[in-house]
């Protein structure tokens, strides 16, 4: 490896690294505003100046200067210090210096670096320029007078998000960042530009003037708005969650976060269930915990085991599903299901329902066939990874399903199951010639009566083109529910002779239906006695006969398994609202009332039982290796019919009860649907 000297110390570096990267490898801090390790190099803020020998006797921008063998790099000479002071002075000429009212105050790069590298005065007495504010949508608040034209937002939206809605116009002192044609940012990742902005020109509109960063209590946790398991930091003040920010996890979300995961937090305060309710004479009335649980226990013990069932929702933690599964199995019921959409998964090897290539590993695929899914709405950060791989020129993408805009070029191969019966020659060609082909199948293709046959056909195709081979497993299921893989791993599916979730809600199927946070299934047809345990007064609670208030994902510790099969641990940021309890504790209390007391009294004991019964839950943050399996044995042979595949997520901003309670999500949904409404007119 080549070697350079940084402040007199030898440092080995990889070919292609920049001077800035070499200096940081040596432990030297280099100030910067425009440089970001995940974006292309712009070199326009000039804050990262260093002195390099051999070279011209002047400071040079280290972010854009390639490192070379034998270079001598100096990061703290009088020349460098004077140059940085000059750059900072220029940057502050037009900056309004309005730190006391800026949401970025306290975590602002410009504030910090002006203290560390600036001078204590300015030689400019001219009037500061002012720039008109821009409307960039419900997630981005602009103060463009603060902007220093670092172009981080432009590069992120263009390169990572793939929606070139932001750009720079004019030159010199007239240069400004704006959206083209004064439109909103049309991206599911727009909130990341606020994180990237180093000066407070772009800030989070939903949280404007709500907090100061030093007031917040920070908790590291896991996101549940999709099935990726993005790593997040939940910031709370008192009993209220104020904001959610991304944490770095290279294998899952890198350092980005989708807009729904970031801005859904206002939904945690609205439409909350904070006390038990019992329905009498067609109307709900408040009740005590003892009374509500007594009513439920009476109904469960009076009904026959085959006439009771439980459906788990999309946001449930593994502990609550384990407690529900143990309770209903003890009651003799085989009617348990976590698949509200009726997806044909849950039997056979674990690899049959995982995203086997891994979120980071999918970037190594050179041909990807997407079936019945829209990654841009179902998993925006996965879509960003696919775009990154496509940009390198090493990936071809084909889509079977509804035509969608994925922010990168792809071939539309057909609308649905008829395409699978006879795949176009172009599709077979690009899969056959690939060294590492991959298939991504979404819930939109696996639901309905044809789901098992579709899964079997995809398995046969995967076997034919070598999707699963030694050292590579490219068969990937894209779930939309954070709880789904955990539920399938513990066997939260109908036992022998049991009813599926779709069958449980049919008229006359059950006498007692327990909805464990299940809001995405229509239970209006059944005349069963319905019990709802959840956090929000949403669809599941509307027709319930007994409502038991549970905890939201920020209000309880819990285990979640993402689509890769990676088990992750969420932590409590705030306590449940009112009289609400953690879901597993409610089920434990109910089990004692029905005479089937569960064998655990604490969360630790429950986790020990879960890990003893299902050892995969004990491997925290462990990514399963690419294991080969008989992909051709998935599903069941049958008639594929003529079914058009549609994404399981019709509106990504209203996809769960927390999102439907959020004002920000309602605004984003309305903007998303506006073009559709205009086209209909």
XYZ file of C-alpha atoms in Angstrom:
681
model
C 0.000 0.000 0.000
C 1.233 3.568 -0.721
C 2.420 5.706 2.179
C 2.087 9.449 2.817
C 3.157 11.648 5.715
C 0.510 13.523 7.708
C 2.052 16.105 10.017
C 5.236 14.032 9.976
C 3.567 10.656 10.664
C 3.629 7.868 8.047
C 0.155 6.697 7.027
C -0.694 3.811 4.722
C -3.687 4.341 2.442
C -5.552 2.644 -0.358
C -5.086 3.802 -3.930
C -7.774 6.270 -4.948
C -8.196 7.874 -1.532
C -8.207 11.654 -1.220
C -5.906 13.760 0.953
C -8.829 14.420 3.319
C -9.410 10.697 3.804
C -5.718 10.059 4.405
C -5.553 12.874 6.968
C -8.581 11.464 8.798
C -7.000 8.005 8.749
C -4.115 9.628 10.631
C -6.558 10.964 13.235
C -6.534 14.586 12.063
C -9.849 16.430 11.982
C -10.458 18.292 8.731
C -13.297 20.851 8.728
C -15.718 20.665 5.802
C -19.140 21.813 4.669
C -19.654 20.506 1.150
C -17.834 17.166 1.442
C -19.836 14.093 2.451
C -18.477 10.571 2.212
C -21.668 9.211 0.576
C -22.013 11.963 -2.043
C -19.954 12.974 -5.058
C -17.168 15.501 -4.495
C -18.062 19.142 -5.163
C -15.050 20.985 -3.703
C -16.875 24.305 -3.483
C -16.814 25.339 0.203
C -12.972 25.377 0.447
C -13.065 24.819 4.194
C -10.965 21.646 4.033
C -7.795 23.448 2.919
C -4.454 21.840 3.761
C -0.836 22.328 2.725
C 0.664 19.598 0.524
C 4.238 18.965 -0.604
C 5.297 18.508 -3.338
C 2.878 21.031 -4.783
C 2.249 24.726 -5.276
C 2.965 26.874 -2.203
C -0.695 27.542 -1.452
C -3.512 25.801 0.439
C -5.367 23.099 -1.489
C -8.821 21.577 -1.087
C -8.135 18.176 0.467
C -11.527 16.680 -0.449
C -10.829 16.891 -4.194
C -7.058 16.222 -4.180
C -5.977 12.613 -4.797
C -3.437 11.261 -2.330
C -0.133 10.047 -3.769
C 2.889 8.059 -2.665
C 5.395 10.196 -0.783
C 3.108 13.174 -0.225
C 3.621 15.348 2.834
C 0.344 16.697 4.201
C 0.172 19.494 6.782
C -3.167 20.224 8.437
C -2.301 22.913 11.006
C 0.346 25.261 9.650
C 0.054 29.082 9.897
C -0.817 29.164 6.176
C -3.643 26.641 6.664
C -5.029 28.412 9.736
C -5.043 31.788 7.989
C -6.698 30.292 4.893
C -9.467 28.649 6.947
C -10.112 31.879 8.839
C -10.458 33.666 5.517
C -12.855 31.071 4.143
C -14.987 31.230 7.283
C -15.032 35.028 7.098
C -16.320 34.851 3.531
C -18.974 32.282 4.464
C -20.278 34.542 7.236
C -20.443 37.701 5.085
C -24.060 37.053 4.120
C -25.073 34.625 6.867
C -27.782 36.248 9.040
C -26.188 35.095 12.341
C -29.661 34.334 13.710
C -28.556 31.437 15.908
C -31.000 32.235 18.780
C -34.036 31.485 16.578
C -32.531 28.766 14.370
C -33.688 25.170 14.808
C -30.158 24.084 13.910
C -28.739 26.003 16.888
C -26.850 23.651 19.185
C -26.114 21.085 16.457
C -24.964 23.333 13.614
C -21.755 22.646 11.693
C -21.314 26.326 10.832
C -21.704 27.312 14.481
C -19.193 24.712 15.660
C -16.606 25.309 12.950
C -16.757 29.092 13.202
C -15.844 28.698 16.866
C -13.032 26.245 16.122
C -11.565 27.664 12.911
C -12.926 31.201 12.475
C -11.700 34.617 13.607
C -13.371 36.889 16.118
C -14.278 39.711 13.766
C -15.299 40.612 10.233
C -13.879 43.217 7.882
C -17.129 43.523 5.911
C -19.656 46.227 6.737
C -21.801 45.917 3.599
C -25.469 44.936 3.788
C -26.116 41.237 3.832
C -27.969 39.765 0.862
C -31.413 38.269 1.337
C -32.836 35.290 -0.543
C -36.506 34.481 -1.017
C -37.786 31.425 0.831
C -38.819 28.346 -1.162
C -41.714 25.954 -0.675
C -40.178 22.474 -0.763
C -43.092 20.604 0.795
C -44.336 19.547 4.241
C -41.004 18.122 5.375
C -38.535 20.897 4.525
C -38.562 24.428 5.951
C -36.263 26.829 4.107
C -34.264 29.845 5.307
C -32.288 30.350 2.127
C -30.537 33.498 3.353
C -28.466 31.142 5.519
C -27.449 28.980 2.541
C -23.724 28.731 1.704
C -24.279 26.801 -1.579
C -22.552 23.641 -0.388
C -24.911 21.695 -2.745
C -25.223 18.706 -0.392
C -29.008 18.789 -0.828
C -28.678 18.933 -4.624
C -26.317 15.967 -4.717
C -28.377 13.849 -2.330
C -31.676 14.382 -4.145
C -30.060 13.771 -7.531
C -27.711 10.916 -6.715
C -29.230 8.991 -3.796
C -32.953 9.767 -3.999
C -32.926 9.836 -7.801
C -35.421 12.703 -7.998
C -33.579 15.778 -9.364
C -35.989 18.338 -7.936
C -33.384 20.633 -6.329
C -30.701 22.570 -8.172
C -28.639 25.750 -8.210
C -29.466 28.692 -10.466
C -27.567 31.906 -11.345
C -23.937 32.723 -10.564
C -21.824 34.628 -8.089
C -23.739 36.506 -5.403
C -27.003 35.748 -7.234
C -26.531 31.970 -6.917
C -29.251 30.220 -4.961
C -30.609 26.750 -4.323
C -34.186 26.182 -5.436
C -36.636 23.554 -6.580
C -37.305 23.399 -10.289
C -40.555 25.161 -11.256
C -41.191 25.909 -7.561
C -42.491 22.367 -6.924
C -42.447 20.228 -3.806
C -39.735 17.603 -3.432
C -41.236 14.404 -4.818
C -39.220 11.921 -2.789
C -39.821 9.501 0.077
C -36.349 10.434 1.389
C -36.677 14.228 1.394
C -36.069 14.633 5.142
C -32.450 13.570 4.745
C -31.575 16.903 3.108
C -32.345 18.574 6.462
C -29.820 16.321 8.192
C -27.242 17.048 5.513
C -27.617 20.838 5.545
C -24.678 22.185 7.599
C -26.041 25.701 8.204
C -29.770 25.583 8.978
C -30.903 26.708 5.527
C -33.026 23.547 5.376
C -34.656 22.403 8.612
C -37.421 19.995 9.596
C -40.744 21.767 9.006
C -42.886 19.429 11.197
C -40.667 20.111 14.218
C -40.047 23.819 13.653
C -39.660 25.722 16.957
C -40.706 22.661 18.979
C -37.511 21.966 20.917
C -33.864 22.693 21.516
C -31.516 19.727 21.068
C -30.083 19.978 24.579
C -33.576 19.537 26.052
C -34.017 16.069 24.564
C -33.420 12.642 26.065
C -31.938 10.334 23.432
C -32.750 6.611 23.067
C -31.340 4.245 20.449
C -34.069 2.075 18.954
C -35.454 0.361 15.828
C -37.942 1.681 13.275
C -41.110 -0.328 12.540
C -42.707 1.702 9.743
C -41.446 -0.816 7.199
C -39.789 -4.224 7.421
C -36.187 -3.059 6.928
C -35.529 -2.424 10.628
C -33.757 0.912 10.147
C -31.672 1.970 13.123
C -33.031 5.151 14.686
C -32.550 7.499 17.612
C -35.728 8.550 19.406
C -35.460 11.972 21.057
C -38.055 12.716 23.736
C -38.859 15.541 26.123
C -40.858 14.490 29.141
C -43.564 12.047 28.026
C -43.567 13.182 24.375
C -41.459 11.905 21.491
C -40.240 15.031 19.720
C -38.284 13.603 16.807
C -36.724 10.525 15.239
C -33.312 10.620 13.567
C -31.337 7.898 11.757
C -28.414 6.027 13.269
C -25.611 4.683 11.127
C -25.920 0.993 10.236
C -24.027 0.130 7.082
C -25.865 -3.153 6.592
C -29.387 -1.723 6.728
C -30.058 2.012 6.358
C -26.488 3.400 6.053
C -27.231 6.821 7.557
C -30.511 7.628 5.775
C -34.146 7.348 6.868
C -37.456 7.407 4.994
C -39.884 10.281 5.539
C -42.596 8.137 7.126
C -40.119 6.715 9.659
C -38.844 10.182 10.498
C -42.010 12.307 10.596
C -44.667 9.875 11.839
C -43.923 10.814 15.452
C -46.775 13.331 15.765
C -49.122 10.358 15.284
C -47.857 8.945 18.594
C -49.736 11.718 20.445
C -53.067 11.540 18.597
C -56.010 9.107 18.686
C -54.378 7.176 21.501
C -56.073 4.487 23.547
C -55.296 5.291 27.177
C -57.891 3.229 29.099
C -59.857 -0.015 28.641
C -63.334 0.104 27.092
C -66.232 -2.355 27.090
C -69.150 -2.185 24.671
C -72.617 -2.192 26.257
C -75.852 -1.806 24.280
C -73.863 -0.913 21.187
C -71.810 1.840 22.868
C -68.333 1.813 24.362
C -67.825 2.869 27.960
C -64.668 3.216 30.021
C -63.907 0.281 32.315
C -61.247 -0.852 34.745
C -58.553 -3.296 33.705
C -60.001 -5.962 35.974
C -63.480 -5.603 34.482
C -62.295 -5.543 30.851
C -60.022 -8.556 31.281
C -62.788 -10.366 33.148
C -65.181 -9.887 30.215
C -62.563 -11.181 27.746
C -61.694 -14.143 29.977
C -65.352 -15.071 30.274
C -65.812 -15.113 26.508
C -62.622 -17.125 25.901
C -63.445 -19.801 28.459
C -67.073 -20.095 27.307
C -66.202 -20.577 23.622
C -64.984 -23.805 22.086
C -61.219 -23.840 21.286
C -61.882 -24.179 17.551
C -64.100 -21.085 17.717
C -61.464 -18.681 19.071
C -58.562 -17.151 17.163
C -55.924 -14.405 17.213
C -54.508 -12.213 14.445
C -51.251 -10.321 15.042
C -50.746 -6.879 13.487
C -47.912 -5.424 11.452
C -46.206 -3.412 14.222
C -46.035 -6.080 16.934
C -42.848 -6.962 18.776
C -41.757 -10.591 19.069
C -42.487 -10.759 22.817
C -46.168 -9.854 22.449
C -46.621 -12.355 19.603
C -44.907 -15.076 21.637
C -47.214 -14.426 24.615
C -50.300 -14.476 22.362
C -49.166 -17.658 20.620
C -48.477 -19.452 23.916
C -51.817 -18.343 25.376
C -53.997 -19.426 22.467
C -52.134 -22.689 22.012
C -52.722 -23.364 25.733
C -56.409 -22.677 25.171
C -56.382 -25.355 22.468
C -56.824 -23.013 19.506
C -55.117 -23.658 16.171
C -56.392 -20.352 14.751
C -53.315 -18.108 14.951
C -51.970 -15.952 12.129
C -49.681 -12.958 11.623
C -50.351 -12.635 7.880
C -53.124 -10.062 7.589
C -52.629 -9.931 3.812
C -52.963 -13.702 3.414
C -49.460 -14.113 1.976
C -48.589 -17.714 1.095
C -45.597 -17.904 3.450
C -44.744 -19.514 6.776
C -44.115 -23.166 5.973
C -40.890 -24.869 4.969
C -37.331 -23.599 5.477
C -36.734 -20.154 6.977
C -35.041 -19.028 3.754
C -38.444 -19.244 2.072
C -39.564 -15.964 3.672
C -36.291 -14.028 4.070
C -34.535 -11.385 1.989
C -31.687 -13.841 1.598
C -29.138 -11.721 -0.260
C -29.252 -9.101 2.500
C -29.926 -5.412 2.032
C -26.248 -4.642 1.515
C -25.702 -7.835 -0.462
C -28.357 -6.976 -3.074
C -25.908 -4.395 -4.417
C -23.781 -7.330 -5.650
C -26.562 -8.686 -7.886
C -26.167 -8.045 -11.598
C -29.762 -8.894 -12.585
C -32.849 -8.325 -10.445
C -36.412 -9.396 -11.219
C -39.008 -7.547 -9.099
C -42.395 -9.297 -8.891
C -45.500 -7.753 -7.340
C -43.628 -5.046 -5.432
C -42.788 -1.357 -5.588
C -39.633 -0.898 -3.511
C -39.895 2.881 -3.776
C -43.054 2.930 -1.632
C -42.648 -0.332 0.300
C -38.976 0.117 1.256
C -37.505 3.454 0.059
C -34.040 2.693 1.446
C -33.907 -0.609 -0.445
C -34.860 1.303 -3.576
C -31.971 3.694 -2.915
C -29.589 0.718 -2.696
C -30.902 -0.671 -5.985
C -30.376 2.736 -7.566
C -26.821 2.869 -6.210
C -26.048 -0.521 -7.782
C -27.709 0.522 -11.052
C -25.626 3.724 -11.183
C -22.422 1.693 -11.224
C -23.651 0.092 -14.449
C -23.564 -3.435 -13.093
C -27.262 -4.150 -12.552
C -30.209 -4.765 -14.868
C -33.721 -4.631 -13.427
C -36.963 -6.115 -14.702
C -40.445 -5.617 -13.201
C -43.539 -7.821 -13.313
C -46.504 -5.937 -11.898
C -47.968 -2.492 -12.241
C -45.795 0.096 -14.062
C -43.930 2.157 -11.460
C -41.304 4.878 -11.278
C -38.348 3.392 -9.406
C -35.950 6.365 -9.931
C -33.747 4.199 -12.168
C -34.068 2.517 -15.545
C -35.804 -0.853 -15.646
C -37.710 -3.046 -18.069
C -41.433 -3.605 -17.595
C -42.022 -7.254 -18.477
C -45.719 -7.762 -17.787
C -48.640 -7.105 -15.487
C -49.085 -10.313 -13.544
C -49.433 -14.077 -13.360
C -49.852 -14.591 -17.118
C -46.340 -13.207 -17.564
C -45.011 -15.848 -15.163
C -46.657 -18.631 -17.182
C -44.508 -17.681 -20.144
C -41.726 -15.287 -19.256
C -40.622 -12.997 -22.139
C -37.396 -14.013 -23.851
C -35.776 -10.728 -22.798
C -36.384 -11.585 -19.157
C -34.961 -15.073 -19.471
C -31.926 -13.719 -21.308
C -30.973 -11.132 -18.708
C -31.443 -13.641 -15.872
C -29.575 -16.467 -17.606
C -26.528 -14.379 -18.484
C -26.219 -12.982 -14.940
C -23.569 -14.334 -12.570
C -25.582 -13.323 -9.489
C -29.273 -13.130 -10.454
C -31.846 -12.151 -7.834
C -35.610 -12.218 -7.501
C -37.490 -9.814 -5.222
C -41.073 -10.920 -4.651
C -43.495 -8.664 -2.822
C -46.660 -9.282 -0.864
C -48.633 -8.029 -3.865
C -47.859 -11.297 -5.669
C -48.254 -13.714 -2.761
C -51.702 -12.787 -1.469
C -54.978 -14.265 -2.646
C -55.884 -17.810 -3.685
C -53.188 -17.885 -6.375
C -50.411 -16.975 -3.881
C -49.076 -20.518 -3.308
C -49.014 -21.213 -7.056
C -47.225 -17.908 -7.753
C -44.644 -18.719 -5.073
C -44.113 -22.170 -6.588
C -43.705 -20.714 -10.092
C -41.152 -18.191 -8.840
C -39.290 -20.965 -7.030
C -39.158 -23.008 -10.233
C -37.880 -19.965 -12.147
C -35.271 -19.262 -9.465
C -34.052 -22.854 -9.676
C -33.899 -22.715 -13.469
C -31.787 -19.547 -13.724
C -29.513 -20.282 -10.728
C -30.798 -17.681 -8.269
C -29.652 -19.962 -5.431
C -26.145 -21.339 -5.777
C -23.039 -22.000 -3.702
C -22.180 -18.745 -1.899
C -25.130 -16.816 -3.344
C -28.810 -16.805 -2.420
C -30.718 -14.257 -4.469
C -34.257 -15.353 -3.586
C -35.708 -12.423 -1.664
C -39.124 -11.792 -0.126
C -39.935 -8.118 0.428
C -42.265 -7.872 3.410
C -44.047 -4.657 4.332
C -44.736 -5.469 8.009
C -42.099 -5.084 10.741
C -43.569 -8.013 12.670
C -43.887 -10.474 9.797
C -40.535 -12.272 9.808
C -40.535 -12.559 13.607
C -44.031 -14.032 13.510
C -43.128 -16.547 10.805
C -39.920 -17.492 12.648
C -41.877 -18.434 15.797
C -44.608 -20.235 13.869
C -47.379 -17.655 14.310
C -49.335 -19.315 11.501
C -52.363 -21.628 11.625
C -51.609 -24.995 13.207
C -52.962 -28.152 11.621
C -56.661 -27.633 10.929
C -56.465 -23.941 11.898
C -57.939 -20.978 10.053
C -55.889 -18.293 8.339
C -56.439 -14.610 9.137
C -58.514 -14.199 5.975
C -60.741 -17.127 6.958
C -61.043 -16.028 10.597
C -62.839 -12.800 9.678
C -65.460 -14.570 7.563
C -69.010 -14.641 8.846
C -69.633 -17.492 11.286
C -66.012 -18.691 11.386
C -65.312 -17.752 15.031
C -67.096 -16.859 18.238
C -64.188 -14.835 19.704
C -61.627 -12.955 17.590
C -58.604 -11.406 19.323
C -56.944 -8.626 17.305
C -53.390 -8.066 18.548
C -52.762 -4.665 16.980
C -54.335 -5.935 13.741
C -55.704 -2.909 11.875
C -55.110 -3.824 8.231
C -57.662 -6.639 8.006
C -61.372 -6.043 7.480
C -63.214 -7.784 10.315
C -66.578 -6.099 9.723
C -68.197 -9.243 8.265
C -67.679 -11.466 11.291
C -70.222 -11.474 14.097
C -67.638 -12.813 16.552
C -66.946 -11.131 19.886
C -63.960 -8.925 18.990
C -61.196 -7.956 21.392
C -58.653 -5.332 20.293
C -55.306 -4.831 22.024
C -53.421 -1.907 20.506
C -52.187 1.642 20.880
C -54.484 3.671 18.592
C -58.212 4.063 18.044
C -57.950 2.916 14.445
C -59.731 0.362 12.259
C -59.229 -2.576 14.598
C -60.723 -0.714 17.559
C -63.760 0.672 15.723
C -65.811 -2.522 15.804
C -64.292 -4.091 18.915
C -66.438 -5.214 21.849
C -63.560 -4.813 24.302
C -60.622 -2.459 23.796
C -57.397 -3.003 25.751
C -54.873 -0.121 25.501
C -51.362 -1.213 24.548
C -47.995 0.480 24.058
C -46.638 1.975 20.839
C -43.201 0.965 19.546
C -41.476 3.891 21.280
C -43.070 2.963 24.614
C -41.772 -0.568 25.156
C -38.594 -2.600 24.766
C -38.983 -5.291 22.142
C -37.349 -7.575 19.615
C -38.007 -7.131 15.895
C -36.739 -9.274 13.024
C -36.154 -7.474 9.743
C -36.577 -8.910 6.252
C -33.000 -10.243 6.259
C -33.708 -12.312 9.387
C -31.622 -9.952 11.517
C -32.938 -9.753 15.106
C -32.730 -6.246 16.573
C -33.633 -4.793 19.950
C -35.770 -1.682 20.349
C -35.710 0.279 23.596
C -38.350 2.262 25.472
C -38.055 6.029 24.944
C -41.162 7.107 26.883
C -43.775 5.310 28.987
C -47.206 4.207 27.664
C -50.028 6.739 27.712
C -52.533 6.808 30.571
C -53.479 3.326 31.783
C -51.963 1.555 28.760
C -49.695 -1.438 29.412
C -47.091 -3.331 27.435
C -48.861 -5.905 25.268
C -47.129 -8.983 26.691
C -48.038 -7.931 30.248
C -51.726 -7.636 29.284
C -51.655 -11.132 27.784
C -49.883 -12.495 30.876
C -52.610 -11.042 33.126
C -55.316 -12.435 30.831
C -53.724 -15.893 30.911
C -54.081 -16.004 34.719
C -57.786 -15.148 34.447
C -58.497 -17.972 31.977
C -56.629 -20.533 34.080
C -53.702 -20.931 31.652
C -51.044 -18.863 33.414
C -48.072 -18.250 31.140
C -44.719 -19.422 32.585
C -43.078 -15.989 32.757
C -43.611 -12.933 34.923
C -40.930 -10.611 33.544
C -39.770 -9.506 30.120
C -36.423 -11.220 30.673
C -38.151 -14.511 31.471
C -40.333 -14.158 28.381
C -37.286 -13.524 26.222
C -35.522 -16.527 27.733
C -38.515 -18.708 26.812
C -38.648 -17.213 23.314
C -34.950 -17.841 22.719
C -35.140 -21.356 24.162
C -38.018 -22.270 21.846
C -36.588 -20.391 18.827
C -32.789 -19.936 19.087
C -32.622 -17.481 16.158
C -34.077 -14.779 18.441
C -30.963 -14.942 20.622
C -28.652 -13.765 17.829
C -28.955 -9.999 18.136
C -27.890 -8.084 14.990
C -26.650 -11.303 13.382
C -27.088 -11.538 9.610
C -27.682 -15.145 8.522
C -25.235 -16.420 5.926
C -26.453 -17.097 2.392
C -27.667 -20.668 2.882
C -28.677 -22.769 -0.139
C -32.101 -24.429 -0.016
C -34.507 -26.179 -2.356
C -36.146 -23.093 -3.808
C -38.169 -25.238 -6.204
C -40.165 -26.749 -3.338
C -41.736 -23.456 -2.260
C -45.487 -23.008 -2.423
C -47.828 -25.433 -4.163
C -48.328 -26.248 -7.814
C -51.560 -24.909 -9.191
C -53.274 -22.680 -11.692
C -51.720 -19.214 -11.797
C -54.871 -17.756 -13.323
C -54.861 -14.253 -14.782
C -54.140 -11.949 -11.872
C -52.543 -8.508 -12.095
C -49.933 -7.886 -9.411
C -50.251 -4.661 -7.432
C -48.055 -3.293 -4.669
C -49.324 -4.195 -1.207
C -48.750 -0.573 -0.155
C -51.274 1.666 -1.875
C -50.382 4.759 0.156
C -47.022 4.603 1.967
C -47.965 7.527 4.215
C -51.175 5.946 5.593
C -50.029 2.374 5.965
C -50.538 1.802 9.708
C -52.518 3.251 12.631
C -49.721 5.559 13.806
C -49.328 7.029 10.316
C -53.082 7.503 9.945
C -53.073 9.560 13.166
C -50.257 11.829 11.913
C -50.993 15.293 10.508
C -47.703 15.337 8.578
C -48.459 11.969 6.975
C -51.898 13.269 5.950
C -50.241 16.252 4.225
C -47.743 14.021 2.436
C -50.502 11.652 1.359
C -52.616 14.509 -0.009
C -49.678 15.824 -2.048
C -48.941 12.330 -3.354
C -52.527 11.811 -4.456
C -52.946 15.289 -5.998
C -51.465 14.326 -9.416
C -53.709 11.236 -9.471
C -56.796 13.355 -8.780
C -55.809 15.866 -11.471
C -55.293 13.075 -13.987
C -58.743 11.658 -13.162
C -60.375 15.021 -13.830
